[in-house]
Each structure stands twice: as structure tokens, then as C-alpha cells.
Amino acid sequence: LSSLPSHERGQAIQNFLAEATILSRLNHPNLPAFTDFFSEGSRHFLVMEYIEGHTLEELLEHNGVPFPEHRVLRWARQLCDVLEYLHSQQPPIIFRDLKPGNIMLRNDGRIKLIDFGIARIFRRSSTHDTQMLGTPGFAPPEQYGTAQTDERSDMYSLAMSLFQLMTNTLTEQGFGLPDVRSINPEISPSVAYALERATDPEPENRFESIAVFQRALLGEGI
């Protein structure tokens, strides 16, 4: 906390406790195992599984070129599974900061979704979010205070992350992906369509759920 202005420390502690509370009741193979949290004086600690591997952001930077579609789709299957698990909680948990820098790849190929710092419990009585959080380029327009974020907000960020991994490019200007194959023609038409629809600036135009997005993305049941 010493690195924060005094007026921000209370909120930082609240954010920490919120993350610890969320993690304490989750159990999924694509989430880090949670052990404990505790405080000593002015210091606050979160005890979690050590994950040996690298973030997808680090791997993309090291690779220097896009990852092949088939490899990204293997990661996408795991990410859809863990997001569907989070969204199935009562009330649903919206991750809100999905990006390659928050996705770790273990040496055995298992994906781990890390950093719940801005995850939030979705309450349908709220009309918009109280905080404007997220990473430019990955966050949907409703995350900038225009409306309440919900499961479709995570879908948007996931699609943007997959797009970056398959193209090695991302813009922080504007929203949505109007023409994916103009950036990388090697992306199959069905995958390009799924990414474009999942990143529609209007949430109601996206897929109804992560499960439906997964089926469109992987060509299952269509």
C-alpha cells in the first residue's frame, strides 16, 4: 500500500478482499488453486497456486508472428469453459479484464486465467457499473460507463484476445471487428464470423452466451 496515495488505500484493500472472497469459493481446472488470505499489520497477502509457464502476451511477443488458428482454438475451448463456469455462479462472476496478459499457459498445455482484480459480481438490479475499468482494445464499450457489464462483456474481451493471438495486432481505437479476414486471410470464414459477432459494439447483437459463442467458434452443433 505504500506505493498508493493515502486516499486510494481503502479502495485497494476493498478490491483485495473482494478478489480473495471470489477466489475462496471457486474450483476449476483453468483457475489457480486458492489457499488462503491474511493480513499482517498494513500488509495483505493472498496465497495461491504457483503456475509455472508464461502469459499468452509474453508468448506472442516472443513469437513475433500470429499463432495458427488451430492452436488458438485449443486455448479458446479452455477459456470458454472457465468463463462459462464463472458465469454460472450465483450470482454470476464477470471477469471484466480478459486479455492475453491475464492468461497463462502452463508447460503441459493447460490454460490458467489469472488476476481477478476487477472481477465483479453481476447484480441485475444495477443499470451500469460504478467503476470504469478494463484494458483499452479489449474492453467493450459498455465497460466505459455506458451500461452494465454482463456475460457478453467477457465474450467481447475473449474474442478480442483470440483475434490478437491470431493476427498479432490490436487497435485501441473504436470498437468491434468489422472484417477479420482482411487482417489475416488465413483465419477461416466461420471463425472470422464468430469473432466479428462476439465483438459487436451492441451487446444484444452478440451471441447469447459463452456456450453459444464456443459452438460457433469451434463449429460444434452448427
Tab-separated table of N, CA, C and O in Angstrom, residues 23 26-34 48-49 51 74-86 95 98 102-106 108-116 214:
chain	number	residue	atom	x	y	z
A	23	LEU	N	-12.187	-15.777	-5.041
A	23	LEU	CA	-11.342	-16.936	-5.282
A	23	LEU	C	-11.588	-18.051	-4.275
A	23	LEU	O	-11.459	-19.232	-4.601
A	26	LEU	N	-14.167	-20.645	-5.543
A	26	LEU	CA	-14.099	-21.161	-6.909
A	26	LEU	C	-13.216	-22.400	-6.977
A	26	LEU	O	-12.222	-22.521	-6.266
A	27	ASN	N	-13.581	-23.318	-7.864
A	27	ASN	CA	-12.798	-24.534	-8.060
A	27	ASN	C	-12.962	-24.980	-9.505
A	27	ASN	O	-14.009	-25.508	-9.887
A	28	HIS	N	-11.938	-24.738	-10.307
A	28	HIS	CA	-11.998	-25.087	-11.734
A	28	HIS	C	-10.571	-25.339	-12.217
A	28	HIS	O	-9.633	-24.643	-11.794
A	29	PRO	N	-10.369	-26.316	-13.106
A	29	PRO	CA	-9.007	-26.635	-13.558
A	29	PRO	C	-8.301	-25.509	-14.298
A	29	PRO	O	-7.070	-25.531	-14.405
A	30	ASN	N	-9.053	-24.537	-14.812
A	30	ASN	CA	-8.425	-23.418	-15.522
A	30	ASN	C	-8.304	-22.165	-14.661
A	30	ASN	O	-8.045	-21.074	-15.173
A	31	LEU	N	-8.498	-22.329	-13.351
A	31	LEU	CA	-8.270	-21.249	-12.405
A	31	LEU	C	-7.179	-21.676	-11.434
A	31	LEU	O	-7.099	-22.857	-11.079
A	32	PRO	N	-6.338	-20.748	-10.978
A	32	PRO	CA	-5.327	-21.116	-9.987
A	32	PRO	C	-5.980	-21.530	-8.675
A	32	PRO	O	-6.978	-20.944	-8.252
A	33	ALA	N	-5.416	-22.556	-8.054
A	33	ALA	CA	-5.947	-23.004	-6.766
A	33	ALA	C	-5.674	-21.941	-5.705
A	33	ALA	O	-4.589	-21.362	-5.642
A	34	PHE	N	-6.674	-21.701	-4.901
A	34	PHE	CA	-6.612	-20.678	-3.855
A	34	PHE	C	-6.392	-21.370	-2.513
A	34	PHE	O	-7.035	-22.374	-2.208
A	48	MET	N	-1.770	-18.417	-3.249
A	48	MET	CA	-2.345	-19.108	-4.402
A	48	MET	C	-1.345	-20.095	-4.968
A	48	MET	O	-0.156	-20.070	-4.657
A	49	GLU	N	-1.856	-20.957	-5.829
A	49	GLU	CA	-1.033	-21.919	-6.560
A	49	GLU	C	0.039	-21.203	-7.372
A	49	GLU	O	-0.221	-20.177	-8.016
A	51	ILE	N	2.033	-21.027	-10.630
A	51	ILE	CA	1.826	-21.508	-12.001
A	51	ILE	C	3.116	-21.339	-12.785
A	51	ILE	O	3.589	-20.220	-12.994
A	74	ARG	N	-7.610	-24.284	-29.507
A	74	ARG	CA	-7.438	-25.182	-28.362
A	74	ARG	C	-7.461	-24.382	-27.059
A	74	ARG	O	-8.042	-24.811	-26.062
A	75	TRP	N	-6.818	-23.230	-27.075
A	75	TRP	CA	-6.857	-22.359	-25.896
A	75	TRP	C	-8.273	-21.812	-25.692
A	75	TRP	O	-8.746	-21.694	-24.572
A	76	ALA	N	-8.920	-21.472	-26.802
A	76	ALA	CA	-10.267	-20.893	-26.721
A	76	ALA	C	-11.243	-21.851	-26.049
A	76	ALA	O	-12.115	-21.427	-25.280
A	77	ARG	N	-11.123	-23.136	-26.325
A	77	ARG	CA	-12.021	-24.117	-25.713
A	77	ARG	C	-11.897	-24.072	-24.186
A	77	ARG	O	-12.900	-24.069	-23.466
A	78	GLN	N	-10.667	-24.002	-23.696
A	78	GLN	CA	-10.449	-23.944	-22.249
A	78	GLN	C	-10.968	-22.631	-21.666
A	78	GLN	O	-11.573	-22.603	-20.580
A	79	LEU	N	-10.744	-21.531	-22.380
A	79	LEU	CA	-11.196	-20.227	-21.892
A	79	LEU	C	-12.713	-20.134	-21.871
A	79	LEU	O	-13.297	-19.566	-20.935
A	80	CYS	N	-13.363	-20.689	-22.881
A	80	CYS	CA	-14.826	-20.705	-22.878
A	80	CYS	C	-15.344	-21.528	-21.709
A	80	CYS	O	-16.325	-21.153	-21.048
A	81	ASP	N	-14.688	-22.643	-21.425
A	81	ASP	CA	-15.118	-23.499	-20.323
A	81	ASP	C	-15.046	-22.760	-18.989
A	81	ASP	O	-15.986	-22.825	-18.180
A	82	VAL	N	-13.942	-22.053	-18.751
A	82	VAL	CA	-13.783	-21.388	-17.457
A	82	VAL	C	-14.699	-20.171	-17.354
A	82	VAL	O	-15.253	-19.889	-16.279
A	83	LEU	N	-14.919	-19.463	-18.448
A	83	LEU	CA	-15.849	-18.332	-18.399
A	83	LEU	C	-17.276	-18.811	-18.179
A	83	LEU	O	-18.040	-18.197	-17.426
A	84	GLU	N	-17.632	-19.916	-18.804
A	84	GLU	CA	-18.978	-20.464	-18.590
A	84	GLU	C	-19.149	-20.847	-17.121
A	84	GLU	O	-20.224	-20.645	-16.534
A	85	TYR	N	-18.090	-21.382	-16.514
A	85	TYR	CA	-18.132	-21.724	-15.088
A	85	TYR	C	-18.334	-20.465	-14.239
A	85	TYR	O	-19.190	-20.449	-13.339
A	86	LEU	N	-17.577	-19.414	-14.516
A	86	LEU	CA	-17.709	-18.174	-13.750
A	86	LEU	C	-19.102	-17.575	-13.914
A	86	LEU	O	-19.717	-17.116	-12.945
A	95	PHE	N	-15.606	-11.451	-15.339
A	95	PHE	CA	-14.163	-11.269	-15.166
A	95	PHE	C	-13.723	-9.844	-15.477
A	95	PHE	O	-12.938	-9.254	-14.757
A	98	LEU	N	-10.324	-9.672	-19.367
A	98	LEU	CA	-9.752	-10.788	-20.112
A	98	LEU	C	-8.870	-10.249	-21.232
A	98	LEU	O	-9.303	-9.439	-22.054
A	102	ASN	N	-3.470	-11.755	-19.044
A	102	ASN	CA	-4.086	-12.382	-17.879
A	102	ASN	C	-4.392	-13.865	-18.110
A	102	ASN	O	-5.163	-14.459	-17.372
A	103	ILE	N	-3.786	-14.418	-19.161
A	103	ILE	CA	-3.979	-15.839	-19.475
A	103	ILE	C	-2.610	-16.507	-19.473
A	103	ILE	O	-1.735	-16.132	-20.252
A	104	MET	N	-2.415	-17.457	-18.578
A	104	MET	CA	-1.138	-18.166	-18.523
A	104	MET	C	-1.259	-19.536	-19.165
A	104	MET	O	-2.287	-20.214	-19.053
A	105	LEU	N	-0.185	-19.938	-19.841
A	105	LEU	CA	-0.102	-21.263	-20.439
A	105	LEU	C	0.943	-22.055	-19.681
A	105	LEU	O	2.117	-21.694	-19.662
A	106	ARG	N	0.494	-23.124	-19.028
A	106	ARG	CA	1.436	-23.984	-18.322
A	106	ARG	C	2.216	-24.831	-19.324
A	106	ARG	O	1.841	-24.973	-20.485
A	108	ASP	N	2.349	-27.895	-19.548
A	108	ASP	CA	1.611	-29.071	-20.007
A	108	ASP	C	0.461	-28.717	-20.936
A	108	ASP	O	-0.335	-29.580	-21.305
A	109	GLY	N	0.336	-27.425	-21.301
A	109	GLY	CA	-0.713	-27.005	-22.222
A	109	GLY	C	-1.981	-26.526	-21.561
A	109	GLY	O	-2.902	-26.077	-22.246
A	110	ARG	N	-2.046	-26.607	-20.232
A	110	ARG	CA	-3.235	-26.153	-19.505
A	110	ARG	C	-3.231	-24.630	-19.388
A	110	ARG	O	-2.227	-24.018	-19.053
A	111	ILE	N	-4.385	-24.042	-19.678
A	111	ILE	CA	-4.583	-22.600	-19.552
A	111	ILE	C	-5.001	-22.265	-18.121
A	111	ILE	O	-5.764	-22.997	-17.498
A	112	LYS	N	-4.475	-21.153	-17.594
A	112	LYS	CA	-4.912	-20.655	-16.293
A	112	LYS	C	-5.275	-19.178	-16.432
A	112	LYS	O	-4.476	-18.374	-16.922
A	113	LEU	N	-6.479	-18.842	-16.013
A	113	LEU	CA	-6.955	-17.466	-16.041
A	113	LEU	C	-6.566	-16.809	-14.723
A	113	LEU	O	-6.952	-17.285	-13.655
A	114	ILE	N	-5.786	-15.731	-14.786
A	114	ILE	CA	-5.239	-15.132	-13.574
A	114	ILE	C	-5.686	-13.682	-13.420
A	114	ILE	O	-6.178	-13.071	-14.365
A	115	ASP	N	-5.500	-13.149	-12.235
A	115	ASP	CA	-5.751	-11.748	-11.889
A	115	ASP	C	-7.231	-11.392	-11.896
A	115	ASP	O	-7.775	-10.905	-12.877
A	116	PHE	N	-7.854	-11.608	-10.760
A	116	PHE	CA	-9.263	-11.280	-10.589
A	116	PHE	C	-9.454	-9.875	-10.027
A	116	PHE	O	-10.486	-9.563	-9.451
A	214	GLN	N	-18.921	-20.440	-28.145
A	214	GLN	CA	-17.988	-21.559	-28.291
A	214	GLN	C	-18.407	-22.482	-29.425
A	214	GLN	O	-17.572	-22.910	-30.222
